[in-house]
PDB file of C-alpha atoms in Angstrom:
ATOM      1  CA  UNK A   1     -49.343  39.608  77.224  1.00  0.00           C
ATOM      2  CA  UNK A   2     -47.588  40.260  73.941  1.00  0.00           C
ATOM      3  CA  UNK A   3     -47.912  43.588  72.166  1.00  0.00           C
ATOM      4  CA  UNK A   4     -49.189  41.761  69.064  1.00  0.00           C
ATOM      5  CA  UNK A   5     -52.016  40.042  70.939  1.00  0.00           C
ATOM      6  CA  UNK A   6     -53.383  43.172  72.641  1.00  0.00           C
ATOM      7  CA  UNK A   7     -54.749  44.901  69.501  1.00  0.00           C
ATOM      8  CA  UNK A   8     -56.338  41.634  68.436  1.00  0.00           C
ATOM      9  CA  UNK A   9     -58.222  41.354  71.726  1.00  0.00           C
ATOM     10  CA  UNK A  10     -59.343  44.977  71.463  1.00  0.00           C
ATOM     11  CA  UNK A  11     -60.533  44.395  67.891  1.00  0.00           C
ATOM     12  CA  UNK A  12     -62.422  41.260  68.930  1.00  0.00           C
ATOM     13  CA  UNK A  13     -64.195  43.091  71.772  1.00  0.00           C
ATOM     14  CA  UNK A  14     -65.394  45.752  69.328  1.00  0.00           C
ATOM     15  CA  UNK A  15     -66.098  43.886  66.102  1.00  0.00           C
ATOM     16  CA  UNK A  16     -66.122  40.189  66.902  1.00  0.00           C
ATOM     17  CA  UNK A  17     -63.098  39.706  64.631  1.00  0.00           C
ATOM     18  CA  UNK A  18     -59.616  38.742  65.795  1.00  0.00           C
ATOM     19  CA  UNK A  19     -58.050  41.057  63.209  1.00  0.00           C
ATOM     20  CA  UNK A  20     -56.735  44.347  64.666  1.00  0.00           C
ATOM     21  CA  UNK A  21     -57.858  47.632  63.090  1.00  0.00           C
ATOM     22  CA  UNK A  22     -56.549  48.032  59.589  1.00  0.00           C
ATOM     23  CA  UNK A  23     -55.763  44.339  59.084  1.00  0.00           C
ATOM     24  CA  UNK A  24     -57.689  42.666  56.227  1.00  0.00           C
ATOM     25  CA  UNK A  25     -59.645  39.472  56.861  1.00  0.00           C
ATOM     26  CA  UNK A  26     -59.981  38.694  53.145  1.00  0.00           C
ATOM     27  CA  UNK A  27     -57.262  36.033  53.360  1.00  0.00           C
ATOM     28  CA  UNK A  28     -59.076  34.123  56.080  1.00  0.00           C
ATOM     29  CA  UNK A  29     -62.379  34.553  54.252  1.00  0.00           C
ATOM     30  CA  UNK A  30     -60.908  33.068  51.083  1.00  0.00           C
ATOM     31  CA  UNK A  31     -59.444  30.223  53.121  1.00  0.00           C
ATOM     32  CA  UNK A  32     -62.828  29.483  54.716  1.00  0.00           C
ATOM     33  CA  UNK A  33     -64.540  29.509  51.324  1.00  0.00           C
ATOM     34  CA  UNK A  34     -61.908  27.191  49.883  1.00  0.00           C
ATOM     35  CA  UNK A  35     -62.355  24.807  52.817  1.00  0.00           C
ATOM     36  CA  UNK A  36     -66.144  24.769  52.376  1.00  0.00           C
ATOM     37  CA  UNK A  37     -65.710  24.107  48.649  1.00  0.00           C
ATOM     38  CA  UNK A  38     -63.330  21.247  49.421  1.00  0.00           C
ATOM     39  CA  UNK A  39     -65.757  19.714  51.891  1.00  0.00           C
ATOM     40  CA  UNK A  40     -68.579  20.036  49.359  1.00  0.00           C
ATOM     41  CA  UNK A  41     -66.432  18.393  46.685  1.00  0.00           C
ATOM     42  CA  UNK A  42     -65.581  15.545  49.068  1.00  0.00           C
ATOM     43  CA  UNK A  43     -69.265  15.049  49.891  1.00  0.00           C
ATOM     44  CA  UNK A  44     -70.236  14.961  46.211  1.00  0.00           C
ATOM     45  CA  UNK A  45     -67.434  12.475  45.554  1.00  0.00           C
ATOM     46  CA  UNK A  46     -68.654  10.297  48.409  1.00  0.00           C
ATOM     47  CA  UNK A  47     -72.192  10.309  46.987  1.00  0.00           C
ATOM     48  CA  UNK A  48     -70.911   9.353  43.537  1.00  0.00           C
ATOM     49  CA  UNK A  49     -68.826   6.566  45.057  1.00  0.00           C
ATOM     50  CA  UNK A  50     -71.801   5.189  46.963  1.00  0.00           C
ATOM     51  CA  UNK A  51     -74.052   5.411  43.914  1.00  0.00           C
ATOM     52  CA  UNK A  52     -71.423   3.721  41.723  1.00  0.00           C
ATOM     53  CA  UNK A  53     -70.915   0.908  44.213  1.00  0.00           C
ATOM     54  CA  UNK A  54     -74.683   0.516  44.544  1.00  0.00           C
ATOM     55  CA  UNK A  55     -75.095   0.245  40.770  1.00  0.00           C
ATOM     56  CA  UNK A  56     -72.183  -2.184  40.477  1.00  0.00           C
ATOM     57  CA  UNK A  57     -73.296  -4.565  43.228  1.00  0.00           C
ATOM     58  CA  UNK A  58     -77.100  -4.210  42.985  1.00  0.00           C
ATOM     59  CA  UNK A  59     -78.327  -7.834  43.042  1.00  0.00           C
ATOM     60  CA  UNK A  60     -80.019  -9.459  40.071  1.00  0.00           C
ATOM     61  CA  UNK A  61     -82.839 -10.577  42.373  1.00  0.00           C
ATOM     62  CA  UNK A  62     -83.806  -6.887  42.709  1.00  0.00           C
ATOM     63  CA  UNK A  63     -83.433  -5.893  39.083  1.00  0.00           C
ATOM     64  CA  UNK A  64     -79.689  -5.396  39.008  1.00  0.00           C
ATOM     65  CA  UNK A  65     -76.976  -7.392  37.254  1.00  0.00           C
ATOM     66  CA  UNK A  66     -74.747  -8.569  40.105  1.00  0.00           C
ATOM     67  CA  UNK A  67     -74.611 -11.773  42.109  1.00  0.00           C
ATOM     68  CA  UNK A  68     -72.163 -12.246  44.975  1.00  0.00           C
ATOM     69  CA  UNK A  69     -70.536 -15.676  44.911  1.00  0.00           C
ATOM     70  CA  UNK A  70     -68.237 -17.214  47.539  1.00  0.00           C
ATOM     71  CA  UNK A  71     -65.713 -19.576  45.962  1.00  0.00           C
ATOM     72  CA  UNK A  72     -65.366 -23.038  47.476  1.00  0.00           C
ATOM     73  CA  UNK A  73     -62.849 -25.581  46.213  1.00  0.00           C
ATOM     74  CA  UNK A  74     -59.646 -25.492  44.185  1.00  0.00           C
ATOM     75  CA  UNK A  75     -60.923 -26.162  40.667  1.00  0.00           C
ATOM     76  CA  UNK A  76     -60.203 -22.552  39.573  1.00  0.00           C
ATOM     77  CA  UNK A  77     -56.772 -22.123  41.153  1.00  0.00           C
ATOM     78  CA  UNK A  78     -54.696 -20.052  40.723  1.00  0.00           C
ATOM     79  CA  UNK A  79     -57.336 -17.681  39.327  1.00  0.00           C
ATOM     80  CA  UNK A  80     -59.673 -18.114  42.303  1.00  0.00           C
ATOM     81  CA  UNK A  81     -59.233 -19.915  45.594  1.00  0.00           C
ATOM     82  CA  UNK A  82     -61.498 -20.942  48.435  1.00  0.00           C
ATOM     83  CA  UNK A  83     -62.928 -17.926  50.314  1.00  0.00           C
ATOM     84  CA  UNK A  84     -62.498 -15.564  47.360  1.00  0.00           C
ATOM     85  CA  UNK A  85     -65.513 -13.337  46.824  1.00  0.00           C
ATOM     86  CA  UNK A  86     -66.580 -12.944  43.207  1.00  0.00           C
ATOM     87  CA  UNK A  87     -69.010 -10.394  41.827  1.00  0.00           C
ATOM     88  CA  UNK A  88     -70.634 -12.056  38.812  1.00  0.00           C
ATOM     89  CA  UNK A  89     -72.321  -9.531  36.532  1.00  0.00           C
ATOM     90  CA  UNK A  90     -74.901 -10.578  33.962  1.00  0.00           C
ATOM     91  CA  UNK A  91     -73.877  -9.741  30.381  1.00  0.00           C
ATOM     92  CA  UNK A  92     -75.791  -9.486  27.139  1.00  0.00           C
ATOM     93  CA  UNK A  93     -73.438 -12.064  25.617  1.00  0.00           C
ATOM     94  CA  UNK A  94     -70.541 -14.316  26.599  1.00  0.00           C
ATOM     95  CA  UNK A  95     -67.567 -15.728  24.725  1.00  0.00           C
ATOM     96  CA  UNK A  96     -64.827 -18.312  24.940  1.00  0.00           C
ATOM     97  CA  UNK A  97     -62.331 -17.325  27.617  1.00  0.00           C
ATOM     98  CA  UNK A  98     -64.860 -15.734  29.970  1.00  0.00           C
ATOM     99  CA  UNK A  99     -65.033 -17.026  33.529  1.00  0.00           C
ATOM    100  CA  UNK A 100     -68.728 -17.455  34.217  1.00  0.00           C
ATOM    101  CA  UNK A 101     -70.964 -18.444  37.089  1.00  0.00           C
ATOM    102  CA  UNK A 102     -73.819 -20.729  36.063  1.00  0.00           C
ATOM    103  CA  UNK A 103     -76.517 -22.739  37.762  1.00  0.00           C
ATOM    104  CA  UNK A 104     -76.712 -26.475  37.058  1.00  0.00           C
ATOM    105  CA  UNK A 105     -79.999 -27.220  35.316  1.00  0.00           C
ATOM    106  CA  UNK A 106     -82.836 -29.339  36.596  1.00  0.00           C
ATOM    107  CA  UNK A 107     -82.488 -33.045  35.868  1.00  0.00           C
ATOM    108  CA  UNK A 108     -78.670 -32.941  36.011  1.00  0.00           C
ATOM    109  CA  UNK A 109     -76.554 -34.180  38.886  1.00  0.00           C
ATOM    110  CA  UNK A 110     -76.091 -31.320  41.345  1.00  0.00           C
ATOM    111  CA  UNK A 111     -79.114 -29.419  40.018  1.00  0.00           C
ATOM    112  CA  UNK A 112     -79.416 -25.915  41.431  1.00  0.00           C
ATOM    113  CA  UNK A 113     -75.784 -25.597  42.495  1.00  0.00           C
ATOM    114  CA  UNK A 114     -73.607 -22.729  41.236  1.00  0.00           C
ATOM    115  CA  UNK A 115     -70.395 -23.404  39.312  1.00  0.00           C
ATOM    116  CA  UNK A 116     -67.659 -20.895  38.495  1.00  0.00           C
ATOM    117  CA  UNK A 117     -65.577 -22.138  35.527  1.00  0.00           C
ATOM    118  CA  UNK A 118     -64.124 -20.838  32.289  1.00  0.00           C
ATOM    119  CA  UNK A 119     -65.800 -21.134  28.871  1.00  0.00           C
ATOM    120  CA  UNK A 120     -63.625 -23.199  26.518  1.00  0.00           C
ATOM    121  CA  UNK A 121     -65.999 -23.857  23.609  1.00  0.00           C
ATOM    122  CA  UNK A 122     -69.625 -23.892  22.453  1.00  0.00           C
ATOM    123  CA  UNK A 123     -72.255 -21.155  22.246  1.00  0.00           C
ATOM    124  CA  UNK A 124     -75.038 -19.732  24.332  1.00  0.00           C
ATOM    125  CA  UNK A 125     -77.873 -21.423  22.466  1.00  0.00           C
ATOM    126  CA  UNK A 126     -76.708 -25.044  22.222  1.00  0.00           C
ATOM    127  CA  UNK A 127     -74.693 -24.846  25.429  1.00  0.00           C
ATOM    128  CA  UNK A 128     -71.241 -23.791  26.586  1.00  0.00           C
ATOM    129  CA  UNK A 129     -68.378 -26.134  27.336  1.00  0.00           C
ATOM    130  CA  UNK A 130     -66.741 -25.080  30.604  1.00  0.00           C
ATOM    131  CA  UNK A 131     -63.726 -26.219  32.554  1.00  0.00           C
ATOM    132  CA  UNK A 132     -61.938 -25.253  35.752  1.00  0.00           C
ATOM    133  CA  UNK A 133     -58.486 -23.706  35.312  1.00  0.00           C
ATOM    134  CA  UNK A 134     -57.133 -26.389  37.636  1.00  0.00           C
ATOM    135  CA  UNK A 135     -58.945 -29.271  35.918  1.00  0.00           C
ATOM    136  CA  UNK A 136     -57.670 -31.490  33.113  1.00  0.00           C
ATOM    137  CA  UNK A 137     -61.175 -32.277  31.843  1.00  0.00           C
ATOM    138  CA  UNK A 138     -64.297 -30.369  30.862  1.00  0.00           C
ATOM    139  CA  UNK A 139     -67.479 -30.196  32.922  1.00  0.00           C
ATOM    140  CA  UNK A 140     -70.256 -32.702  32.308  1.00  0.00           C
ATOM    141  CA  UNK A 141     -72.773 -29.839  32.126  1.00  0.00           C
ATOM    142  CA  UNK A 142     -73.317 -27.585  29.111  1.00  0.00           C
ATOM    143  CA  UNK A 143     -75.147 -24.481  30.356  1.00  0.00           C
ATOM    144  CA  UNK A 144     -76.910 -22.163  27.945  1.00  0.00           C
ATOM    145  CA  UNK A 145     -76.684 -18.413  28.343  1.00  0.00           C
ATOM    146  CA  UNK A 146     -80.049 -18.517  30.111  1.00  0.00           C
ATOM    147  CA  UNK A 147     -78.432 -20.574  32.884  1.00  0.00           C
ATOM    148  CA  UNK A 148     -75.455 -18.233  33.245  1.00  0.00           C
ATOM    149  CA  UNK A 149     -75.662 -15.972  36.300  1.00  0.00           C
ATOM    150  CA  UNK A 150     -72.917 -13.668  35.070  1.00  0.00           C
ATOM    151  CA  UNK A 151     -69.296 -13.173  34.151  1.00  0.00           C
ATOM    152  CA  UNK A 152     -66.819 -12.998  37.011  1.00  0.00           C
ATOM    153  CA  UNK A 153     -65.922  -9.323  37.134  1.00  0.00           C
ATOM    154  CA  UNK A 154     -64.103  -8.970  40.429  1.00  0.00           C
ATOM    155  CA  UNK A 155     -62.484 -11.060  43.105  1.00  0.00           C
ATOM    156  CA  UNK A 156     -61.246 -10.248  46.583  1.00  0.00           C
ATOM    157  CA  UNK A 157     -59.461 -12.838  48.678  1.00  0.00           C
ATOM    158  CA  UNK A 158     -60.733 -12.612  52.263  1.00  0.00           C
ATOM    159  CA  UNK A 159     -60.914 -14.910  55.243  1.00  0.00           C
ATOM    160  CA  UNK A 160     -63.952 -16.973  56.124  1.00  0.00           C
ATOM    161  CA  UNK A 161     -64.505 -14.805  59.219  1.00  0.00           C
ATOM    162  CA  UNK A 162     -65.114 -11.728  57.010  1.00  0.00           C
ATOM    163  CA  UNK A 163     -67.717 -13.253  54.693  1.00  0.00           C
ATOM    164  CA  UNK A 164     -70.694 -12.262  56.830  1.00  0.00           C
ATOM    165  CA  UNK A 165     -69.505  -8.659  57.126  1.00  0.00           C
ATOM    166  CA  UNK A 166     -68.876  -8.408  53.375  1.00  0.00           C
ATOM    167  CA  UNK A 167     -72.296  -9.856  52.545  1.00  0.00           C
ATOM    168  CA  UNK A 168     -73.904  -7.277  54.822  1.00  0.00           C
ATOM    169  CA  UNK A 169     -72.034  -4.373  53.240  1.00  0.00           C
ATOM    170  CA  UNK A 170     -73.202  -5.197  49.724  1.00  0.00           C
ATOM    171  CA  UNK A 171     -76.879  -5.527  50.598  1.00  0.00           C
ATOM    172  CA  UNK A 172     -79.003  -2.844  48.889  1.00  0.00           C
ATOM    173  CA  UNK A 173     -80.501  -1.387  52.070  1.00  0.00           C
ATOM    174  CA  UNK A 174     -77.043  -0.657  53.485  1.00  0.00           C
ATOM    175  CA  UNK A 175     -76.016   1.229  50.316  1.00  0.00           C
ATOM    176  CA  UNK A 176     -79.351   3.065  50.291  1.00  0.00           C
ATOM    177  CA  UNK A 177     -78.881   4.091  53.919  1.00  0.00           C
ATOM    178  CA  UNK A 178     -75.337   5.309  53.250  1.00  0.00           C
ATOM    179  CA  UNK A 179     -76.478   7.325  50.218  1.00  0.00           C
ATOM    180  CA  UNK A 180     -79.286   8.893  52.274  1.00  0.00           C
ATOM    181  CA  UNK A 181     -76.905   9.907  55.066  1.00  0.00           C
ATOM    182  CA  UNK A 182     -74.414  11.508  52.666  1.00  0.00           C
ATOM    183  CA  UNK A 183     -77.180  13.301  50.730  1.00  0.00           C
ATOM    184  CA  UNK A 184     -78.623  14.617  54.010  1.00  0.00           C
ATOM    185  CA  UNK A 185     -75.167  15.870  55.026  1.00  0.00           C
ATOM    186  CA  UNK A 186     -74.799  17.783  51.747  1.00  0.00           C
ATOM    187  CA  UNK A 187     -78.307  19.279  52.010  1.00  0.00           C
ATOM    188  CA  UNK A 188     -77.678  20.298  55.629  1.00  0.00           C
ATOM    189  CA  UNK A 189     -74.438  22.011  54.605  1.00  0.00           C
ATOM    190  CA  UNK A 190     -76.197  24.030  51.898  1.00  0.00           C
ATOM    191  CA  UNK A 191     -78.988  25.057  54.302  1.00  0.00           C
ATOM    192  CA  UNK A 192     -76.411  26.131  56.882  1.00  0.00           C
ATOM    193  CA  UNK A 193     -74.602  28.312  54.354  1.00  0.00           C
ATOM    194  CA  UNK A 194     -77.890  29.819  53.165  1.00  0.00           C
ATOM    195  CA  UNK A 195     -78.831  30.744  56.764  1.00  0.00           C
ATOM    196  CA  UNK A 196     -75.403  32.311  57.302  1.00  0.00           C
ATOM    197  CA  UNK A 197     -75.858  34.407  54.173  1.00  0.00           C
ATOM    198  CA  UNK A 198     -79.229  35.734  55.385  1.00  0.00           C
ATOM    199  CA  UNK A 199     -78.034  36.540  58.902  1.00  0.00           C
ATOM    200  CA  UNK A 200     -77.738  40.264  59.477  1.00  0.00           C
TER     201      UNK A 200
END
């Protein structure tokens, strides 16, 4: 047994601290406090990240502004390709140059289907003229702003095998569950520290 270790064992048997008599534990105390503060900061950051992602992807069908769209076809290449995932967010207004997702109106060929193309002319009241980036001609449909689901705000190229997993991750109940778990972890940490402070 080393000479340095012996006084530490004696001190531990008497005081419950590994510091030998006369050695300050303030350094370790400050380190522990800094570590707890770092963990708390990480937890708060995780909550903010979850809340931000929830706000960003909350579906329009539940009062949000986002609609998840899976691209199929090559009409928007090279901007978007088949299997890209696009988050279309509803805007208060649209303009020429925006890539939008719109639903084909009733009475038109393909009624009810979603189209993701770029606005090239028109306005939201009389109808937009849209065209795929990889097309030499404009669409036959002229959607109004009321038919527009949203402007394409994000795209992530992923394989077909990952689509189901991605769709699950952006469902509201998954985000709500994640936020609840992180919030519970933070609350539990605060309660633990409060109990430690009261212990005599």
